[in-house]
PDB file of C-alpha atoms in Angstrom:
ATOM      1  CA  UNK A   1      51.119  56.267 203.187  1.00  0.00           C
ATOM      2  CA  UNK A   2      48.501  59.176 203.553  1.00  0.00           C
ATOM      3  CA  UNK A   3      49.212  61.841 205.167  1.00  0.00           C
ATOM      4  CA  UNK A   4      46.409  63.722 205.241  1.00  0.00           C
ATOM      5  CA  UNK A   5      42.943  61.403 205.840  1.00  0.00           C
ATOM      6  CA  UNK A   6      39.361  62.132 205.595  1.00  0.00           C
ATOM      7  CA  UNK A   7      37.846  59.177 206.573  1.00  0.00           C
ATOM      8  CA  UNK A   8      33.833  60.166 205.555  1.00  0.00           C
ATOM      9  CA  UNK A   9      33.678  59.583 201.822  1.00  0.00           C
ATOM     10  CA  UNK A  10      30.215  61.111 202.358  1.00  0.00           C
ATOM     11  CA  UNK A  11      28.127  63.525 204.703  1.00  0.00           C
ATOM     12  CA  UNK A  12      23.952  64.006 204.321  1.00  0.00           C
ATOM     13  CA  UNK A  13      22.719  66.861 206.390  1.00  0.00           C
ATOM     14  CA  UNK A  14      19.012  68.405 206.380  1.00  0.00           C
ATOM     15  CA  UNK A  15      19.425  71.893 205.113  1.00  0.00           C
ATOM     16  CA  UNK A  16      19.682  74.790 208.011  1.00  0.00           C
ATOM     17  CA  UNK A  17      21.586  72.314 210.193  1.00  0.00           C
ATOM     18  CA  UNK A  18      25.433  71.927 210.689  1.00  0.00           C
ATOM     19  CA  UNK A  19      27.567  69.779 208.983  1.00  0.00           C
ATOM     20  CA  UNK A  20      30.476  69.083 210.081  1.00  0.00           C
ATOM     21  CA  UNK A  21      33.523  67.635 208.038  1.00  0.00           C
ATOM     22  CA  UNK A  22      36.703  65.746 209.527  1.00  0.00           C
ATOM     23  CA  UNK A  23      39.838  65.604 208.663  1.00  0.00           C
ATOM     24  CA  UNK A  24      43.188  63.768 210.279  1.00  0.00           C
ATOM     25  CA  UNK A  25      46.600  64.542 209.842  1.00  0.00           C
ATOM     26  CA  UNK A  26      49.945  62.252 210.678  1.00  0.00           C
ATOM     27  CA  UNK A  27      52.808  64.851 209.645  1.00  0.00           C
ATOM     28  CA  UNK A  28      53.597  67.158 212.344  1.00  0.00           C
ATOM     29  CA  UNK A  29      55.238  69.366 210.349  1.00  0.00           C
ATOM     30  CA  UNK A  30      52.450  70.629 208.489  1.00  0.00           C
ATOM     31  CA  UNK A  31      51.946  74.437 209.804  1.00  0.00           C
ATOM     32  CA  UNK A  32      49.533  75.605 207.063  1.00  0.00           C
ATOM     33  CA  UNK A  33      45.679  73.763 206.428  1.00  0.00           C
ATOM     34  CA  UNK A  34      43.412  74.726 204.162  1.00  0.00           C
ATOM     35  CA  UNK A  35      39.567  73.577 202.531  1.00  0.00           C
ATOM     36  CA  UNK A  36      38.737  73.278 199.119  1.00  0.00           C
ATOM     37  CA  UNK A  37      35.024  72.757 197.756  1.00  0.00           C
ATOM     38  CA  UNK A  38      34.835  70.761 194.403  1.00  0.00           C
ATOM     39  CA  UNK A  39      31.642  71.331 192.108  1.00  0.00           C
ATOM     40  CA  UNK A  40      32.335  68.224 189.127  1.00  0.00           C
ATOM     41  CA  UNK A  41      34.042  69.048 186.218  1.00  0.00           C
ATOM     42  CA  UNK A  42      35.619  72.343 188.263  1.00  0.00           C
ATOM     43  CA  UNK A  43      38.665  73.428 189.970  1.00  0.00           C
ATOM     44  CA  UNK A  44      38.951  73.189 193.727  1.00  0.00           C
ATOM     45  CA  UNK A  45      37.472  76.003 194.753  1.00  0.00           C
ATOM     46  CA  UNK A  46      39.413  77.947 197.835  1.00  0.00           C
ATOM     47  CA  UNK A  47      36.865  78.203 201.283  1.00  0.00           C
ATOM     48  CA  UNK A  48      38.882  78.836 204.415  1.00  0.00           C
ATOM     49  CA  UNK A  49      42.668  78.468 206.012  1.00  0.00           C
ATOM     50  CA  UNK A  50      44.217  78.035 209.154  1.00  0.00           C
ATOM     51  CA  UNK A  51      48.047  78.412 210.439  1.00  0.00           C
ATOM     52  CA  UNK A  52      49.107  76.048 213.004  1.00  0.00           C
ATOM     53  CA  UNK A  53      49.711  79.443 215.408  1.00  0.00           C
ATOM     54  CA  UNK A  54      45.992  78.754 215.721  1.00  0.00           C
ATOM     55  CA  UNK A  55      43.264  76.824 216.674  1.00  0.00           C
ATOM     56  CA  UNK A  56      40.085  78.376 215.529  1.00  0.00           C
ATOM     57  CA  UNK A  57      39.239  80.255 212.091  1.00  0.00           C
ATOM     58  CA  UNK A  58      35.632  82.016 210.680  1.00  0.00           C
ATOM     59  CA  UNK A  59      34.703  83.510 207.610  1.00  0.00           C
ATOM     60  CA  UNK A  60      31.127  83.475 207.540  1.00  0.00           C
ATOM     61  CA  UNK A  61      28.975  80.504 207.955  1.00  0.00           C
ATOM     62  CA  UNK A  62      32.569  78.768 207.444  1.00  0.00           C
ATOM     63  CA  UNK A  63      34.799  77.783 210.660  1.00  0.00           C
ATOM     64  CA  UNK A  64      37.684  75.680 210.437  1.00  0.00           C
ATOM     65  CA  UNK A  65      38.938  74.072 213.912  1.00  0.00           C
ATOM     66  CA  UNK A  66      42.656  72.580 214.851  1.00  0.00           C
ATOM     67  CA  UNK A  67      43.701  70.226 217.160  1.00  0.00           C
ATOM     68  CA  UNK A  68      47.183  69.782 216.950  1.00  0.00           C
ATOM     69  CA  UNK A  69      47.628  67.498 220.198  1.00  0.00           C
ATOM     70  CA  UNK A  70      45.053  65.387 218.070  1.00  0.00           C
ATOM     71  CA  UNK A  71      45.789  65.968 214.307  1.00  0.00           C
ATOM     72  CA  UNK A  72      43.288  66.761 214.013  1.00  0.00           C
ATOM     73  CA  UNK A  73      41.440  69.731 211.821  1.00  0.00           C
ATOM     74  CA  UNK A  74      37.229  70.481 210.926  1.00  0.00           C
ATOM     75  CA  UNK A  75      35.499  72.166 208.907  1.00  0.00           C
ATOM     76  CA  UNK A  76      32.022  73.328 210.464  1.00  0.00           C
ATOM     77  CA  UNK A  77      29.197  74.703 207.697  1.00  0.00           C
ATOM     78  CA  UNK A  78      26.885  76.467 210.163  1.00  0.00           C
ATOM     79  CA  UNK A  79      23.854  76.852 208.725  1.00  0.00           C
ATOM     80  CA  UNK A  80      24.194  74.632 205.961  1.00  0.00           C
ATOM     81  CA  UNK A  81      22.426  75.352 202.133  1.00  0.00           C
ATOM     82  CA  UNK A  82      21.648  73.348 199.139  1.00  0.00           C
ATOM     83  CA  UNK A  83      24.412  75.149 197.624  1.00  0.00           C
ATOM     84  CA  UNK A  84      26.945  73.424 200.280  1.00  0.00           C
ATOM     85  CA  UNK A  85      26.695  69.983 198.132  1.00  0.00           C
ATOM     86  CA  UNK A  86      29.886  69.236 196.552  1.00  0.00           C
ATOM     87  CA  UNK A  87      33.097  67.177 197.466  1.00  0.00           C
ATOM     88  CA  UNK A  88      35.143  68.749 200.431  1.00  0.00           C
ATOM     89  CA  UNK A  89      38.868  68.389 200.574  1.00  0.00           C
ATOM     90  CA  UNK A  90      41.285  69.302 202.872  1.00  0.00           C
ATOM     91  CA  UNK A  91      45.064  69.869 202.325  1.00  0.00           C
ATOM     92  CA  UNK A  92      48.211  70.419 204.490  1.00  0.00           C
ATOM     93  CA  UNK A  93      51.225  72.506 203.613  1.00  0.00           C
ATOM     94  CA  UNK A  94      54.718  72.036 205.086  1.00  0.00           C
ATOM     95  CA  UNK A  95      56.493  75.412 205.723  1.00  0.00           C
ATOM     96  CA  UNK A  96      59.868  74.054 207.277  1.00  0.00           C
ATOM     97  CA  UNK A  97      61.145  71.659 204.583  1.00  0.00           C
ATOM     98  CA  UNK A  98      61.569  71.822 200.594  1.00  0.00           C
ATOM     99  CA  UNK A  99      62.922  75.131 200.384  1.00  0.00           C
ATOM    100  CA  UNK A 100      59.660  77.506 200.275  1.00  0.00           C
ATOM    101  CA  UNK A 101      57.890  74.537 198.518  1.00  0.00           C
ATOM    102  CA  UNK A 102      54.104  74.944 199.698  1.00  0.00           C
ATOM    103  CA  UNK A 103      53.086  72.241 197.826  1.00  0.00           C
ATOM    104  CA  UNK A 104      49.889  70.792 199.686  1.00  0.00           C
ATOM    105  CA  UNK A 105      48.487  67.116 200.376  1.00  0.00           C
ATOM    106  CA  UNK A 106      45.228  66.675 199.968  1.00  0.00           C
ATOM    107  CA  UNK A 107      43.210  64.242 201.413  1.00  0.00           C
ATOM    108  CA  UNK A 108      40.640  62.177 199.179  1.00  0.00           C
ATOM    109  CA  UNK A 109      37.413  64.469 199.927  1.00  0.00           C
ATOM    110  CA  UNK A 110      33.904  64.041 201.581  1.00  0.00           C
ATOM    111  CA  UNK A 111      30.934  64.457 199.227  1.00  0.00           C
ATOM    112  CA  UNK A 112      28.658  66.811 201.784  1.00  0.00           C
ATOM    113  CA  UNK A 113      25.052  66.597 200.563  1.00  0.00           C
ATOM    114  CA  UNK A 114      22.683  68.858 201.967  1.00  0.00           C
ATOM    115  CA  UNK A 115      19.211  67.782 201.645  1.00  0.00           C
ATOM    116  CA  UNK A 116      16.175  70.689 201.259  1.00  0.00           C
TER     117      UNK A 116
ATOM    118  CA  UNK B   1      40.024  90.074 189.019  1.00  0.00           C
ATOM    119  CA  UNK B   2      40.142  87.221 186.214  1.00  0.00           C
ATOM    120  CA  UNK B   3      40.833  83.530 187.855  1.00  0.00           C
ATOM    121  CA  UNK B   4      43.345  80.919 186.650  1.00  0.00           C
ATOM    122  CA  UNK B   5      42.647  79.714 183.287  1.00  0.00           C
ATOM    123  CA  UNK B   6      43.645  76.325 181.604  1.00  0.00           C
ATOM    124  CA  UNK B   7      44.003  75.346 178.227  1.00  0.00           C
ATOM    125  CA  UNK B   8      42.383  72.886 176.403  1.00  0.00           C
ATOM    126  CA  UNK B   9      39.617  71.305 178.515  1.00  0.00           C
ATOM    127  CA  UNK B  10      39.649  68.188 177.254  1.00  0.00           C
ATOM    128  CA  UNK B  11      42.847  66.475 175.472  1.00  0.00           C
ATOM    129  CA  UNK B  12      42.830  62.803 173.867  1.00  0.00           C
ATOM    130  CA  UNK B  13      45.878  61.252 173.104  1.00  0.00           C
ATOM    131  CA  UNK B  14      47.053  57.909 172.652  1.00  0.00           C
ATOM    132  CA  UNK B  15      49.846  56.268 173.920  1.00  0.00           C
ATOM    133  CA  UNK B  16      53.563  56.737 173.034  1.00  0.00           C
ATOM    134  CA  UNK B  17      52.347  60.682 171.999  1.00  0.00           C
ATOM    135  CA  UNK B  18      52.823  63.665 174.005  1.00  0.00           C
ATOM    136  CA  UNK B  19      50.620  66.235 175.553  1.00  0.00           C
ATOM    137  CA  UNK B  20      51.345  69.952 176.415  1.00  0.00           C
ATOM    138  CA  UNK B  21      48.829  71.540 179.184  1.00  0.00           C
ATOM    139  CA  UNK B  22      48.803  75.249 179.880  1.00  0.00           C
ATOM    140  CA  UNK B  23      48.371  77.819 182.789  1.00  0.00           C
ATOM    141  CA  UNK B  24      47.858  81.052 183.067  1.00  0.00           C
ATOM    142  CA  UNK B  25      47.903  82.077 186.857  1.00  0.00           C
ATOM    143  CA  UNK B  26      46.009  84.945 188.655  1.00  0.00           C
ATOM    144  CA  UNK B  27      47.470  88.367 187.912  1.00  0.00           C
ATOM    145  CA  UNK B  28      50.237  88.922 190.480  1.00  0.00           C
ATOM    146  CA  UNK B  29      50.770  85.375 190.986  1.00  0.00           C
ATOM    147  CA  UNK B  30      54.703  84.098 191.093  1.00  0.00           C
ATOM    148  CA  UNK B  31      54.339  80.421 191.619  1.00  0.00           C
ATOM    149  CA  UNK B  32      52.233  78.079 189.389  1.00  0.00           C
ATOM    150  CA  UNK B  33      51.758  74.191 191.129  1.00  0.00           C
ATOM    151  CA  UNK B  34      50.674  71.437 189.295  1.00  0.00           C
ATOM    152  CA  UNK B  35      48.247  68.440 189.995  1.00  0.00           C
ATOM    153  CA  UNK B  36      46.923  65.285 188.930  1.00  0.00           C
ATOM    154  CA  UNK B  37      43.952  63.881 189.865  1.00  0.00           C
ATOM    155  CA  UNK B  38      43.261  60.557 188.873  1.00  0.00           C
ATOM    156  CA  UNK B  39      40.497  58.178 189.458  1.00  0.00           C
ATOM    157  CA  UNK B  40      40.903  56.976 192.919  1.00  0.00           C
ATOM    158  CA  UNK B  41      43.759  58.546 193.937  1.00  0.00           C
ATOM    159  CA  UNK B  42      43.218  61.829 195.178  1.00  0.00           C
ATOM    160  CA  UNK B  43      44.905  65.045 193.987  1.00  0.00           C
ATOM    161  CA  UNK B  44      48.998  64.504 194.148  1.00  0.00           C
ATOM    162  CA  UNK B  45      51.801  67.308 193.841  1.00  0.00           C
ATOM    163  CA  UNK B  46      53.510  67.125 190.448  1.00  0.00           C
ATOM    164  CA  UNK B  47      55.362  70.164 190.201  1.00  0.00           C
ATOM    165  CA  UNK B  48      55.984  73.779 191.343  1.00  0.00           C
ATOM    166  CA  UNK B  49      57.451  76.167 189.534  1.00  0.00           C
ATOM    167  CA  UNK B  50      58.424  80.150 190.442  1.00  0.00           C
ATOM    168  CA  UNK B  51      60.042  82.860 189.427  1.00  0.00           C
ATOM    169  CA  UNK B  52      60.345  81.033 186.084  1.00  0.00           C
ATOM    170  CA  UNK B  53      62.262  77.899 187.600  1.00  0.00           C
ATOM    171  CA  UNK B  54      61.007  74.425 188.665  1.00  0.00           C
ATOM    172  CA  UNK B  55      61.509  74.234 192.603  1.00  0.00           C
ATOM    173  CA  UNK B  56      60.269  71.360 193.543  1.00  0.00           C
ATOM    174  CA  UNK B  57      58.301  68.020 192.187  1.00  0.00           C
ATOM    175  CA  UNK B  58      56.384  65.372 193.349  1.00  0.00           C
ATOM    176  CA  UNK B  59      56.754  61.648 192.946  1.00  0.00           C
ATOM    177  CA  UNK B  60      56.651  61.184 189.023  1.00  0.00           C
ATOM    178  CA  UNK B  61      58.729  60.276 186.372  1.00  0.00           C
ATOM    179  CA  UNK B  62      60.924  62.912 184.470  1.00  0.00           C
ATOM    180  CA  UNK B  63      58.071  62.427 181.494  1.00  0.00           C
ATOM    181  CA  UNK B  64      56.354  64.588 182.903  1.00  0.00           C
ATOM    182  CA  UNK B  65      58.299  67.791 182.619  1.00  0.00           C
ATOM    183  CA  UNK B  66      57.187  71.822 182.264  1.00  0.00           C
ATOM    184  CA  UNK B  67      58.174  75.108 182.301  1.00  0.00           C
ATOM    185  CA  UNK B  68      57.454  79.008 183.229  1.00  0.00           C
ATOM    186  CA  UNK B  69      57.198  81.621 181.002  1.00  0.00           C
ATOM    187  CA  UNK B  70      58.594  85.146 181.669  1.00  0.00           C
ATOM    188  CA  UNK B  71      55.088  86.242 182.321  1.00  0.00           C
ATOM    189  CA  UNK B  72      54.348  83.531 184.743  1.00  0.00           C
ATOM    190  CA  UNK B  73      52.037  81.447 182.721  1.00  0.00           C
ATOM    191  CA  UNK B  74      52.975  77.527 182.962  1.00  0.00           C
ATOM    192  CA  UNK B  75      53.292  74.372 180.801  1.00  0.00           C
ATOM    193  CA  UNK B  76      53.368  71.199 181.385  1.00  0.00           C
ATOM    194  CA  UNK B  77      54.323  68.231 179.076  1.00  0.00           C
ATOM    195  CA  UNK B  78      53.803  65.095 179.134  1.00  0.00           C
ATOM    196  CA  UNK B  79      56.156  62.747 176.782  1.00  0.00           C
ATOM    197  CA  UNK B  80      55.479  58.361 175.799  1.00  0.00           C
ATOM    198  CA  UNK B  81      52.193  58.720 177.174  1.00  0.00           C
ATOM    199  CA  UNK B  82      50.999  55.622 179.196  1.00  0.00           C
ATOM    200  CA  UNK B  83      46.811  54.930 179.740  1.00  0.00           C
ATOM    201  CA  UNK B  84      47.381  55.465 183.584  1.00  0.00           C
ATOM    202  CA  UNK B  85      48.268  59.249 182.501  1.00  0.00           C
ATOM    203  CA  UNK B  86      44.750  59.794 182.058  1.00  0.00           C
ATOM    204  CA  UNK B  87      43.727  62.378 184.864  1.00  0.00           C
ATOM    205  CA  UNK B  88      42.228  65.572 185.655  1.00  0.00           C
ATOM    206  CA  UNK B  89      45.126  67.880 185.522  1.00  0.00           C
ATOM    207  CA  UNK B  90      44.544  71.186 187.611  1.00  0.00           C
ATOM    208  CA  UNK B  91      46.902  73.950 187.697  1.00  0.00           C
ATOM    209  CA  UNK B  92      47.478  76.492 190.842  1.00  0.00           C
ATOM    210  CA  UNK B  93      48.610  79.481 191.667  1.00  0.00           C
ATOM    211  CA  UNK B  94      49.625  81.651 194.125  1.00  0.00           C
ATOM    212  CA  UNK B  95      51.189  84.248 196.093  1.00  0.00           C
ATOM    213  CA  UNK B  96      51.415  83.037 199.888  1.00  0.00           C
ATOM    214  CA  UNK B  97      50.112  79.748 201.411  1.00  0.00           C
ATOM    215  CA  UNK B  98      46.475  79.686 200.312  1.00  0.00           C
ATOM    216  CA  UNK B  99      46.748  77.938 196.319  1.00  0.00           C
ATOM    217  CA  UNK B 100      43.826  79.179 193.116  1.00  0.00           C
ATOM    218  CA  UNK B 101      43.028  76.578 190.933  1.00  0.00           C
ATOM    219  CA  UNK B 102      42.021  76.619 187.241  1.00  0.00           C
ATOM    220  CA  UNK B 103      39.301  74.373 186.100  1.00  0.00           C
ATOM    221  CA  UNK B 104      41.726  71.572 184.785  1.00  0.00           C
ATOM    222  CA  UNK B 105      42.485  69.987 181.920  1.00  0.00           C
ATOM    223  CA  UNK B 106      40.909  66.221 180.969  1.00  0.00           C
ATOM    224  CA  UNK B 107      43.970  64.043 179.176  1.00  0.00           C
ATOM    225  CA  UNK B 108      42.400  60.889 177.963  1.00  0.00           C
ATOM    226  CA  UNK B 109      45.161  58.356 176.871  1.00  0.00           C
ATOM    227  CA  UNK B 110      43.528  55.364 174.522  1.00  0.00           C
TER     228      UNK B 110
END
């Protein structure tokens, strides 16, 4: 059963214009949601967070929006660069259970392409 | 400030052998995760280690095992090898909720 969903496997957007990546959640106690940008044959690479205590985050051309009513998190790329392309995950944590475990759950990714 | 490393890149085995993975985390870290990604399947929790114990695992059998060193850095074996080991094997660390990753290690089990 997935708990964490992104249901675009893929995203083209013309470059200087938004993209905007989804993401859907079905355990409510996640508290903790993060973004990862993937490059091939690299490491996630860390982009933004956001505790459930909130419903908006920025850093930059990066802002991550929550819905909780909804499960409901995205990730809006604002304006959006060549650079941008690679695979997009995002992951929940669970603060309340497994001790201090922060193990996250990623979804499966959308590959964002952003087209010069 | 130097990143999380892994060690080797690439690792061929074949099956029945056993493969050791290593992690070192960002200076400062405490906990080291570990991951597998394999073809299709998304990244999925293995294990999380801190303060030099394991604290947790995900949903895979006790082959796959590990440890944490006194300076933090991480290990993780793999024993009887099976072909649907084959994975990208990334390594994270941290000190609070947001998780580094290394650039993985590719086991290839023939």
């Amino acid at each position: 059963d997935q708990q964490v969903k992104q249901n675009s496997p893929s995203l083209s957007v013309q470059e200087g214009r938004i993209s905007i990546l989804n993401c859907d959640y079905t355990n409510s106690m996640f508290d903790y949601f993060l973004w990862y940008k993937k490059y091939p044959a690299e490491g996630p690479t860390f982009l933004i967070s956001i505790s459930s205590i909130k419903d908006k985050n920025e850093d930059g051309r990066f802002t991550v929006f929550l819905n909780k009513s909804a499960k409901h998190l995205s990730l809006h790329i604002v304006p959006s660069q060549p650079g941008d392309s690679a695979v997009y995950f995002c992951a929940a944590s669970d603060g309340y259970s497994g001790a201090g475990s922060y193990q996250l759950t990623f979804g499966k990714g959308t590959k964002l392409s952003v087209i010069p | 400030e130097a990143g999380v490393t892994q060690s080797p890149t690439h690792l061929i085995k074949t099956r029945g052998q056993q493969a050791t993975l290593r992690c070192s985390p960002i200076s400062g870290h405490t906990s080291v995760y570990w991951y597998q990604q394999a073809l299709g399947l998304g990244l999925q929790f293995l294990l999380w280690y801190d303060e030099g114990e394991e604290r947790n695992r995900g949903n895979f059998p006790p082959r796959f095992s590990g440890r944490q060193f006194p300076n933090y850095s991480s290990e993780l074996n793999v024993n009887a090898l099976e072909l649907e080991d084959s994975a990208l094997y990334l390594c994270a660390s941290s000190l609070a909720r947001e998780q580094y990753f290394g650039p993985g290690t590719r086991l290839t089990v023939t």
